[in-house]
Amino acid sequence: MSIEVTLLGTGSPLPSPDRAGPSTLVRTGDATLLVDCGRGVVMRLAGAGVLPIGLSAVLLTHLHSDHITDLNDVITTQWVMSTAPTPLPVIGPPGTGEVVDAVLAMLSRDLGYRHAHHDDLQYPPSLEVTEVRPGDELTLAATTISVHRTDHRPVEPTVGYRIEHDETVAALAGDSVPCPELDVLCAGADLYVQTVIRDDLVALIPSERLHDICDYHSTVEQAAQTAARARVRTLVLTHYVPAPAPGTEDEWRALAAAHFDGEVVIGPDLTSVMAGPRP
Ligand SMILES: [Zn+2]
Ligand SMILES: [Zn+2]
């Protein structure tokens, strides 16, 4: 069996007509996991052939707005489409419960309208929130998810997820600078998904506020160095800041290839990559 990772949204907080916000789909043989809920996530899920009712769980790496802004759409769409009172598991760092409660409060009028018209809908929506900490391990059928600390300070807490199924490992780091915990998260992984920035291009943007993001995100080069140190098989880059200009993806790939000799994946939304056990 294998693990398939699909980059649902490869964008960032910067609006783009072509790239949805950060979110990644991980499909193992028995679990369909949505990691982060950036702008446009439900549209991209549909593009990947998955509806919110098909999700085994939603995993959040941290509570920055670009990673949670469409959690409300996932919750509402799962709720209105569900035919059984199956709770949607939402897993994230401490603070996730507060965010989910606030989303439900924001949706309260809509939930009331819809329930008034369809009294078969479970009311309020059933969500199973689990706040996780580094060192925690969760099991969904034959898929295990271990939780690791990442370093996105001053944003805390932040976590990455190491997802294992049938001797195959996908490591999803979220936003993080290199750190020892990140090396452990992705040690020997078949797929290592890292959000990245290009500090050389960000420096050209006339915005002090934007320049600050270089302090707490991995550059392409740093992601490649982490991948090499951790001996991963395939480095999957996402959350491009700024979005690569058309035809420049090879330039991004080359920056990584200077530090890492495995496969480097970079592409548009809905790019998929699959990995199975190593021979
Ligand atoms: Zn962030
Ligand atoms: Zn981000």
PDB file of C-alpha atoms and ligand atoms in Angstrom:
ATOM      1  CA  MET A   1       0.000   0.000   0.000  1.00  0.00           C
ATOM      2  CA  SER A   2       1.081   3.549  -0.443  1.00  0.00           C
ATOM      3  CA  ILE A   3       0.448   7.058   0.793  1.00  0.00           C
ATOM      4  CA  GLU A   4      -0.741   9.711  -1.637  1.00  0.00           C
ATOM      5  CA  VAL A   5      -0.175  13.375  -0.864  1.00  0.00           C
ATOM      6  CA  THR A   6      -2.113  15.983  -2.841  1.00  0.00           C
ATOM      7  CA  LEU A   7      -1.267  19.666  -2.584  1.00  0.00           C
ATOM      8  CA  LEU A   8      -4.759  21.153  -2.422  1.00  0.00           C
ATOM      9  CA  GLY A   9      -3.603  24.714  -1.939  1.00  0.00           C
ATOM     10  CA  THR A  10      -0.045  25.836  -2.674  1.00  0.00           C
ATOM     11  CA  GLY A  11      -0.637  29.520  -1.977  1.00  0.00           C
ATOM     12  CA  SER A  12       0.011  31.682   1.042  1.00  0.00           C
ATOM     13  CA  PRO A  13      -1.713  34.637   2.726  1.00  0.00           C
ATOM     14  CA  LEU A  14      -0.936  36.632  -0.431  1.00  0.00           C
ATOM     15  CA  PRO A  15      -4.060  36.470  -2.637  1.00  0.00           C
ATOM     16  CA  SER A  16      -3.627  34.564  -5.892  1.00  0.00           C
ATOM     17  CA  PRO A  17      -6.138  33.850  -8.641  1.00  0.00           C
ATOM     18  CA  ASP A  18      -4.514  30.462  -9.248  1.00  0.00           C
ATOM     19  CA  ARG A  19      -3.461  29.110  -5.882  1.00  0.00           C
ATOM     20  CA  ALA A  20      -5.692  28.247  -2.974  1.00  0.00           C
ATOM     21  CA  GLY A  21      -4.476  28.714   0.593  1.00  0.00           C
ATOM     22  CA  PRO A  22      -2.360  26.162   2.450  1.00  0.00           C
ATOM     23  CA  SER A  23      -3.986  22.742   2.707  1.00  0.00           C
ATOM     24  CA  THR A  24      -2.812  19.243   1.910  1.00  0.00           C
ATOM     25  CA  LEU A  25      -4.659  15.969   1.494  1.00  0.00           C
ATOM     26  CA  VAL A  26      -3.088  12.726   2.686  1.00  0.00           C
ATOM     27  CA  ARG A  27      -4.679   9.468   1.603  1.00  0.00           C
ATOM     28  CA  THR A  28      -3.534   6.179   3.057  1.00  0.00           C
ATOM     29  CA  GLY A  29      -5.277   2.898   2.439  1.00  0.00           C
ATOM     30  CA  ASP A  30      -7.728   3.525   5.239  1.00  0.00           C
ATOM     31  CA  ALA A  31      -7.665   7.198   6.146  1.00  0.00           C
ATOM     32  CA  THR A  32      -8.326  10.432   4.276  1.00  0.00           C
ATOM     33  CA  LEU A  33      -6.710  13.272   6.165  1.00  0.00           C
ATOM     34  CA  LEU A  34      -6.961  16.984   5.518  1.00  0.00           C
ATOM     35  CA  VAL A  35      -4.001  18.920   6.859  1.00  0.00           C
ATOM     36  CA  ASP A  36      -4.847  22.620   7.314  1.00  0.00           C
ATOM     37  CA  CYS A  37      -7.804  24.471   5.824  1.00  0.00           C
ATOM     38  CA  GLY A  38      -6.586  27.417   3.780  1.00  0.00           C
ATOM     39  CA  ARG A  39      -8.580  29.609   1.455  1.00  0.00           C
ATOM     40  CA  GLY A  40     -10.608  27.602  -1.072  1.00  0.00           C
ATOM     41  CA  VAL A  41      -9.968  24.222   0.535  1.00  0.00           C
ATOM     42  CA  VAL A  42     -13.414  22.762  -0.154  1.00  0.00           C
ATOM     43  CA  MET A  43     -13.174  23.628  -3.859  1.00  0.00           C
ATOM     44  CA  ARG A  44      -9.786  21.972  -4.093  1.00  0.00           C
ATOM     45  CA  LEU A  45     -11.014  18.932  -2.156  1.00  0.00           C
ATOM     46  CA  ALA A  46     -13.741  18.571  -4.786  1.00  0.00           C
ATOM     47  CA  GLY A  47     -11.035  18.840  -7.439  1.00  0.00           C
ATOM     48  CA  ALA A  48      -9.240  15.941  -5.773  1.00  0.00           C
ATOM     49  CA  GLY A  49     -12.457  13.918  -5.784  1.00  0.00           C
ATOM     50  CA  VAL A  50     -13.070  14.191  -2.042  1.00  0.00           C
ATOM     51  CA  LEU A  51     -16.049  15.715  -0.261  1.00  0.00           C
ATOM     52  CA  PRO A  52     -15.810  16.838   3.378  1.00  0.00           C
ATOM     53  CA  ILE A  53     -18.027  13.875   4.350  1.00  0.00           C
ATOM     54  CA  GLY A  54     -15.242  11.639   3.042  1.00  0.00           C
ATOM     55  CA  LEU A  55     -12.667  12.987   5.501  1.00  0.00           C
ATOM     56  CA  SER A  56     -11.434  10.778   8.310  1.00  0.00           C
ATOM     57  CA  ALA A  57     -10.069  13.791  10.195  1.00  0.00           C
ATOM     58  CA  VAL A  58      -8.936  17.385   9.883  1.00  0.00           C
ATOM     59  CA  LEU A  59      -5.438  18.085  11.232  1.00  0.00           C
ATOM     60  CA  LEU A  60      -4.275  21.625  11.963  1.00  0.00           C
ATOM     61  CA  THR A  61      -0.583  22.456  12.207  1.00  0.00           C
ATOM     62  CA  HIS A  62      -1.183  25.849  13.829  1.00  0.00           C
ATOM     63  CA  LEU A  63      -3.798  28.522  14.147  1.00  0.00           C
ATOM     64  CA  HIS A  64      -2.486  31.174  11.737  1.00  0.00           C
ATOM     65  CA  SER A  65      -5.386  32.478   9.668  1.00  0.00           C
ATOM     66  CA  ASP A  66      -4.014  31.296   6.309  1.00  0.00           C
ATOM     67  CA  HIS A  67      -4.132  27.702   7.631  1.00  0.00           C
ATOM     68  CA  ILE A  68      -7.619  27.799   9.181  1.00  0.00           C
ATOM     69  CA  THR A  69      -9.563  30.428   7.275  1.00  0.00           C
ATOM     70  CA  ASP A  70     -11.880  27.942   5.524  1.00  0.00           C
ATOM     71  CA  LEU A  71     -12.333  25.537   8.439  1.00  0.00           C
ATOM     72  CA  ASN A  72     -15.848  26.970   8.635  1.00  0.00           C
ATOM     73  CA  ASP A  73     -16.565  25.781   5.075  1.00  0.00           C
ATOM     74  CA  VAL A  74     -15.268  22.287   5.852  1.00  0.00           C
ATOM     75  CA  ILE A  75     -17.429  22.116   8.995  1.00  0.00           C
ATOM     76  CA  THR A  76     -20.590  23.458   7.335  1.00  0.00           C
ATOM     77  CA  THR A  77     -20.300  21.368   4.183  1.00  0.00           C
ATOM     78  CA  GLN A  78     -19.562  18.188   6.122  1.00  0.00           C
ATOM     79  CA  TRP A  79     -22.565  18.926   8.327  1.00  0.00           C
ATOM     80  CA  VAL A  80     -25.118  19.641   5.591  1.00  0.00           C
ATOM     81  CA  MET A  81     -24.014  16.634   3.522  1.00  0.00           C
ATOM     82  CA  SER A  82     -23.824  14.097   6.325  1.00  0.00           C
ATOM     83  CA  THR A  83     -26.575  11.514   6.491  1.00  0.00           C
ATOM     84  CA  ALA A  84     -25.440   9.959   9.745  1.00  0.00           C
ATOM     85  CA  PRO A  85     -24.452  11.604  13.027  1.00  0.00           C
ATOM     86  CA  THR A  86     -20.770  10.952  12.437  1.00  0.00           C
ATOM     87  CA  PRO A  87     -18.611  13.440  14.314  1.00  0.00           C
ATOM     88  CA  LEU A  88     -15.854  15.110  12.311  1.00  0.00           C
ATOM     89  CA  PRO A  89     -12.553  14.732  14.185  1.00  0.00           C
ATOM     90  CA  VAL A  90     -10.608  18.002  14.311  1.00  0.00           C
ATOM     91  CA  ILE A  91      -7.079  17.569  15.631  1.00  0.00           C
ATOM     92  CA  GLY A  92      -4.770  20.459  16.378  1.00  0.00           C
ATOM     93  CA  PRO A  93      -2.522  22.169  18.917  1.00  0.00           C
ATOM     94  CA  PRO A  94      -3.860  23.691  22.143  1.00  0.00           C
ATOM     95  CA  GLY A  95      -6.252  26.496  21.190  1.00  0.00           C
ATOM     96  CA  THR A  96      -7.991  24.405  18.523  1.00  0.00           C
ATOM     97  CA  GLY A  97     -11.073  23.928  20.729  1.00  0.00           C
ATOM     98  CA  GLU A  98     -11.357  27.672  21.211  1.00  0.00           C
ATOM     99  CA  VAL A  99     -11.160  28.231  17.448  1.00  0.00           C
ATOM    100  CA  VAL A 100     -13.767  25.543  16.708  1.00  0.00           C
ATOM    101  CA  ASP A 101     -16.131  26.997  19.330  1.00  0.00           C
ATOM    102  CA  ALA A 102     -15.702  30.449  17.801  1.00  0.00           C
ATOM    103  CA  VAL A 103     -16.360  29.104  14.288  1.00  0.00           C
ATOM    104  CA  LEU A 104     -19.549  27.438  15.515  1.00  0.00           C
ATOM    105  CA  ALA A 105     -20.578  30.687  17.209  1.00  0.00           C
ATOM    106  CA  MET A 106     -19.957  32.583  13.973  1.00  0.00           C
ATOM    107  CA  LEU A 107     -22.092  30.038  12.102  1.00  0.00           C
ATOM    108  CA  SER A 108     -24.841  29.891  14.744  1.00  0.00           C
ATOM    109  CA  ARG A 109     -27.475  31.772  12.733  1.00  0.00           C
ATOM    110  CA  ASP A 110     -26.842  29.681   9.628  1.00  0.00           C
ATOM    111  CA  LEU A 111     -26.917  26.471  11.655  1.00  0.00           C
ATOM    112  CA  GLY A 112     -30.290  27.546  13.061  1.00  0.00           C
ATOM    113  CA  TYR A 113     -31.721  28.393   9.628  1.00  0.00           C
ATOM    114  CA  ARG A 114     -30.658  25.071   8.143  1.00  0.00           C
ATOM    115  CA  HIS A 115     -31.796  23.030  11.099  1.00  0.00           C
ATOM    116  CA  ALA A 116     -35.194  24.761  10.986  1.00  0.00           C
ATOM    117  CA  HIS A 117     -35.609  23.566   7.393  1.00  0.00           C
ATOM    118  CA  HIS A 118     -34.067  20.134   7.878  1.00  0.00           C
ATOM    119  CA  ASP A 119     -34.737  18.802  11.324  1.00  0.00           C
ATOM    120  CA  ASP A 120     -32.991  15.544  10.413  1.00  0.00           C
ATOM    121  CA  LEU A 121     -29.684  17.430  10.602  1.00  0.00           C
ATOM    122  CA  GLN A 122     -27.824  16.775  13.792  1.00  0.00           C
ATOM    123  CA  TYR A 123     -27.918  19.998  15.767  1.00  0.00           C
ATOM    124  CA  PRO A 124     -25.485  21.466  16.555  1.00  0.00           C
ATOM    125  CA  PRO A 125     -22.890  19.792  14.263  1.00  0.00           C
ATOM    126  CA  SER A 126     -20.971  17.054  15.967  1.00  0.00           C
ATOM    127  CA  LEU A 127     -17.253  17.730  16.092  1.00  0.00           C
ATOM    128  CA  GLU A 128     -14.711  15.707  17.992  1.00  0.00           C
ATOM    129  CA  VAL A 129     -11.905  18.096  18.895  1.00  0.00           C
ATOM    130  CA  THR A 130      -8.609  16.661  20.094  1.00  0.00           C
ATOM    131  CA  GLU A 131      -5.894  19.068  21.216  1.00  0.00           C
ATOM    132  CA  VAL A 132      -2.537  17.394  20.752  1.00  0.00           C
ATOM    133  CA  ARG A 133       0.947  18.010  22.052  1.00  0.00           C
ATOM    134  CA  PRO A 134       4.368  16.877  20.847  1.00  0.00           C
ATOM    135  CA  GLY A 135       4.860  13.214  21.690  1.00  0.00           C
ATOM    136  CA  ASP A 136       1.197  12.311  21.252  1.00  0.00           C
ATOM    137  CA  GLU A 137       0.295   9.478  18.908  1.00  0.00           C
ATOM    138  CA  LEU A 138      -3.101   8.804  17.348  1.00  0.00           C
ATOM    139  CA  THR A 139      -4.330   5.782  15.452  1.00  0.00           C
ATOM    140  CA  LEU A 140      -6.952   5.686  12.712  1.00  0.00           C
ATOM    141  CA  ALA A 141      -7.420   2.098  11.542  1.00  0.00           C
ATOM    142  CA  ALA A 142      -3.933   1.083  10.348  1.00  0.00           C
ATOM    143  CA  THR A 143      -2.690   4.654  10.034  1.00  0.00           C
ATOM    144  CA  THR A 144      -0.684   6.187  12.865  1.00  0.00           C
ATOM    145  CA  ILE A 145      -0.176   9.889  13.344  1.00  0.00           C
ATOM    146  CA  SER A 146       2.568  11.124  15.639  1.00  0.00           C
ATOM    147  CA  VAL A 147       2.763  14.731  16.729  1.00  0.00           C
ATOM    148  CA  HIS A 148       6.019  16.686  16.749  1.00  0.00           C
ATOM    149  CA  ARG A 149       6.994  20.166  17.806  1.00  0.00           C
ATOM    150  CA  THR A 150       8.008  22.593  15.078  1.00  0.00           C
ATOM    151  CA  ASP A 151       9.523  26.078  15.356  1.00  0.00           C
ATOM    152  CA  HIS A 152       7.381  28.871  13.949  1.00  0.00           C
ATOM    153  CA  ARG A 153       8.021  31.268  16.822  1.00  0.00           C
ATOM    154  CA  PRO A 154       6.669  33.717  17.821  1.00  0.00           C
ATOM    155  CA  VAL A 155       3.675  31.579  16.859  1.00  0.00           C
ATOM    156  CA  GLU A 156       3.236  28.880  19.497  1.00  0.00           C
ATOM    157  CA  PRO A 157       2.215  26.147  19.805  1.00  0.00           C
ATOM    158  CA  THR A 158       2.825  24.669  16.364  1.00  0.00           C
ATOM    159  CA  VAL A 159       3.024  21.010  15.437  1.00  0.00           C
ATOM    160  CA  GLY A 160       3.872  18.775  12.502  1.00  0.00           C
ATOM    161  CA  TYR A 161       2.420  15.363  11.779  1.00  0.00           C
ATOM    162  CA  ARG A 162       4.254  12.160  10.903  1.00  0.00           C
ATOM    163  CA  ILE A 163       1.741   9.900   9.189  1.00  0.00           C
ATOM    164  CA  GLU A 164       2.666   6.233   8.820  1.00  0.00           C
ATOM    165  CA  HIS A 165       0.895   3.458   6.993  1.00  0.00           C
ATOM    166  CA  ASP A 166       2.239   0.093   5.936  1.00  0.00           C
ATOM    167  CA  GLU A 167       5.922   1.040   6.262  1.00  0.00           C
ATOM    168  CA  THR A 168       5.407   4.277   4.350  1.00  0.00           C
ATOM    169  CA  VAL A 169       5.850   7.679   6.004  1.00  0.00           C
ATOM    170  CA  ALA A 170       4.611  11.141   5.064  1.00  0.00           C
ATOM    171  CA  ALA A 171       5.867  14.008   7.226  1.00  0.00           C
ATOM    172  CA  LEU A 172       3.922  17.267   7.139  1.00  0.00           C
ATOM    173  CA  ALA A 173       5.811  20.050   8.810  1.00  0.00           C
ATOM    174  CA  GLY A 174       3.571  23.074   8.345  1.00  0.00           C
ATOM    175  CA  ASP A 175       5.318  26.412   8.836  1.00  0.00           C
ATOM    176  CA  SER A 176       8.669  26.005  10.581  1.00  0.00           C
ATOM    177  CA  VAL A 177      12.282  27.004  10.485  1.00  0.00           C
ATOM    178  CA  PRO A 178      14.840  24.186  10.705  1.00  0.00           C
ATOM    179  CA  CYS A 179      15.155  22.739  14.209  1.00  0.00           C
ATOM    180  CA  PRO A 180      16.142  19.399  15.768  1.00  0.00           C
ATOM    181  CA  GLU A 181      12.490  18.416  16.288  1.00  0.00           C
ATOM    182  CA  LEU A 182      11.813  18.966  12.579  1.00  0.00           C
ATOM    183  CA  ASP A 183      14.660  16.581  11.737  1.00  0.00           C
ATOM    184  CA  VAL A 184      13.053  13.939  13.960  1.00  0.00           C
ATOM    185  CA  LEU A 185       9.608  14.581  12.440  1.00  0.00           C
ATOM    186  CA  CYS A 186      10.817  13.817   8.951  1.00  0.00           C
ATOM    187  CA  ALA A 187      13.653  11.337   9.642  1.00  0.00           C
ATOM    188  CA  GLY A 188      13.737   8.789   6.832  1.00  0.00           C
ATOM    189  CA  ALA A 189      10.322   9.873   5.524  1.00  0.00           C
ATOM    190  CA  ASP A 190       9.231   8.829   2.068  1.00  0.00           C
ATOM    191  CA  LEU A 191       7.494  12.168   1.580  1.00  0.00           C
ATOM    192  CA  TYR A 192       8.429  15.360   3.446  1.00  0.00           C
ATOM    193  CA  VAL A 193       6.030  18.244   2.834  1.00  0.00           C
ATOM    194  CA  GLN A 194       7.453  21.640   3.786  1.00  0.00           C
ATOM    195  CA  THR A 195       5.959  25.107   3.454  1.00  0.00           C
ATOM    196  CA  VAL A 196       8.565  27.454   2.006  1.00  0.00           C
ATOM    197  CA  ILE A 197       9.451  30.993   1.107  1.00  0.00           C
ATOM    198  CA  ARG A 198      12.018  32.482  -1.271  1.00  0.00           C
ATOM    199  CA  ASP A 199      13.823  35.050   0.846  1.00  0.00           C
ATOM    200  CA  ASP A 200      15.607  36.454  -2.216  1.00  0.00           C
ATOM    201  CA  LEU A 201      12.263  37.247  -3.881  1.00  0.00           C
ATOM    202  CA  VAL A 202      10.535  38.394  -0.691  1.00  0.00           C
ATOM    203  CA  ALA A 203      13.363  40.920  -0.234  1.00  0.00           C
ATOM    204  CA  LEU A 204      12.316  42.543  -3.532  1.00  0.00           C
ATOM    205  CA  ILE A 205       8.767  43.191  -2.310  1.00  0.00           C
ATOM    206  CA  PRO A 206       8.504  46.726  -0.868  1.00  0.00           C
ATOM    207  CA  SER A 207       6.824  45.728   2.397  1.00  0.00           C
ATOM    208  CA  GLU A 208       8.583  45.634   5.761  1.00  0.00           C
ATOM    209  CA  ARG A 209       5.741  43.530   7.156  1.00  0.00           C
ATOM    210  CA  LEU A 210       6.343  40.902   4.511  1.00  0.00           C
ATOM    211  CA  HIS A 211      10.097  40.874   5.078  1.00  0.00           C
ATOM    212  CA  ASP A 212       9.442  39.716   8.657  1.00  0.00           C
ATOM    213  CA  ILE A 213       8.065  36.363   7.429  1.00  0.00           C
ATOM    214  CA  CYS A 214      11.609  35.284   6.595  1.00  0.00           C
ATOM    215  CA  ASP A 215      12.245  34.988  10.352  1.00  0.00           C
ATOM    216  CA  TYR A 216       9.892  32.068  10.883  1.00  0.00           C
ATOM    217  CA  HIS A 217       9.548  30.091   7.640  1.00  0.00           C
ATOM    218  CA  SER A 218      11.951  27.714   5.930  1.00  0.00           C
ATOM    219  CA  THR A 219      13.495  28.917   2.713  1.00  0.00           C
ATOM    220  CA  VAL A 220      13.661  26.491  -0.208  1.00  0.00           C
ATOM    221  CA  GLU A 221      17.335  25.943   0.566  1.00  0.00           C
ATOM    222  CA  GLN A 222      16.669  25.259   4.261  1.00  0.00           C
ATOM    223  CA  ALA A 223      13.916  22.768   3.400  1.00  0.00           C
ATOM    224  CA  ALA A 224      16.340  20.967   1.096  1.00  0.00           C
ATOM    225  CA  GLN A 225      19.024  20.935   3.798  1.00  0.00           C
ATOM    226  CA  THR A 226      16.538  19.456   6.272  1.00  0.00           C
ATOM    227  CA  ALA A 227      15.538  16.846   3.686  1.00  0.00           C
ATOM    228  CA  ALA A 228      19.187  15.895   3.147  1.00  0.00           C
ATOM    229  CA  ARG A 229      19.972  15.736   6.881  1.00  0.00           C
ATOM    230  CA  ALA A 230      16.897  13.611   7.547  1.00  0.00           C
ATOM    231  CA  ARG A 231      17.570  11.385   4.540  1.00  0.00           C
ATOM    232  CA  VAL A 232      14.059  11.701   3.153  1.00  0.00           C
ATOM    233  CA  ARG A 233      13.132  10.220  -0.187  1.00  0.00           C
ATOM    234  CA  THR A 234      11.046  12.983  -1.757  1.00  0.00           C
ATOM    235  CA  LEU A 235      10.822  16.657  -0.790  1.00  0.00           C
ATOM    236  CA  VAL A 236       7.436  18.200  -1.532  1.00  0.00           C
ATOM    237  CA  LEU A 237       7.373  22.010  -1.436  1.00  0.00           C
ATOM    238  CA  THR A 238       4.214  24.034  -0.909  1.00  0.00           C
ATOM    239  CA  HIS A 239       2.916  27.400   0.476  1.00  0.00           C
ATOM    240  CA  TYR A 240       5.026  29.307  -2.034  1.00  0.00           C
ATOM    241  CA  VAL A 241       5.894  32.860  -1.029  1.00  0.00           C
ATOM    242  CA  PRO A 242       5.804  34.517  -3.445  1.00  0.00           C
ATOM    243  CA  ALA A 243       3.954  32.345  -5.966  1.00  0.00           C
ATOM    244  CA  PRO A 244       6.422  31.190  -8.621  1.00  0.00           C
ATOM    245  CA  ALA A 245       6.130  33.212 -11.815  1.00  0.00           C
ATOM    246  CA  PRO A 246       5.005  31.044 -14.746  1.00  0.00           C
ATOM    247  CA  GLY A 247       7.894  28.977 -16.055  1.00  0.00           C
ATOM    248  CA  THR A 248      10.138  29.504 -13.021  1.00  0.00           C
ATOM    249  CA  GLU A 249       9.381  26.300 -11.134  1.00  0.00           C
ATOM    250  CA  ASP A 250      12.622  24.740 -12.393  1.00  0.00           C
ATOM    251  CA  GLU A 251      14.490  27.625 -10.775  1.00  0.00           C
ATOM    252  CA  TRP A 252      12.863  26.736  -7.414  1.00  0.00           C
ATOM    253  CA  ARG A 253      13.683  23.058  -7.978  1.00  0.00           C
ATOM    254  CA  ALA A 254      17.316  23.902  -8.738  1.00  0.00           C
ATOM    255  CA  LEU A 255      17.685  25.853  -5.484  1.00  0.00           C
ATOM    256  CA  ALA A 256      16.620  22.726  -3.598  1.00  0.00           C
ATOM    257  CA  ALA A 257      18.656  20.365  -5.763  1.00  0.00           C
ATOM    258  CA  ALA A 258      21.826  22.204  -4.764  1.00  0.00           C
ATOM    259  CA  HIS A 259      21.383  20.774  -1.248  1.00  0.00           C
ATOM    260  CA  PHE A 260      19.334  17.598  -1.723  1.00  0.00           C
ATOM    261  CA  ASP A 261      19.787  14.891  -4.319  1.00  0.00           C
ATOM    262  CA  GLY A 262      16.374  13.206  -3.957  1.00  0.00           C
ATOM    263  CA  GLU A 263      13.226  14.049  -5.911  1.00  0.00           C
ATOM    264  CA  VAL A 264      11.869  17.587  -5.428  1.00  0.00           C
ATOM    265  CA  VAL A 265       8.182  18.188  -6.123  1.00  0.00           C
ATOM    266  CA  ILE A 266       6.819  21.659  -6.824  1.00  0.00           C
ATOM    267  CA  GLY A 267       3.726  22.371  -8.846  1.00  0.00           C
ATOM    268  CA  PRO A 268       0.277  23.871  -9.145  1.00  0.00           C
ATOM    269  CA  ASP A 269      -2.647  23.131  -6.854  1.00  0.00           C
ATOM    270  CA  LEU A 270      -3.782  19.493  -7.048  1.00  0.00           C
ATOM    271  CA  THR A 271      -0.269  18.193  -7.690  1.00  0.00           C
ATOM    272  CA  SER A 272      -0.188  14.641  -6.332  1.00  0.00           C
ATOM    273  CA  VAL A 273       2.713  12.450  -5.335  1.00  0.00           C
ATOM    274  CA  MET A 274       2.575   8.873  -4.192  1.00  0.00           C
ATOM    275  CA  ALA A 275       5.024   6.819  -2.173  1.00  0.00           C
ATOM    276  CA  GLY A 276       5.115   3.172  -1.227  1.00  0.00           C
ATOM    277  CA  PRO A 277       7.448   1.167   0.993  1.00  0.00           C
ATOM    278  CA  ARG A 278      11.092   1.358  -0.023  1.00  0.00           C
ATOM    279  CA  PRO A 279      12.340  -1.656  -1.922  1.00  0.00           C
TER     280      PRO A 279
HETATM  281 ZN    ZN B   1       2.081  30.231   9.940  1.00  0.00          ZN
HETATM  282 ZN    ZN B   2       1.420  29.887   6.589  1.00  0.00          ZN
END
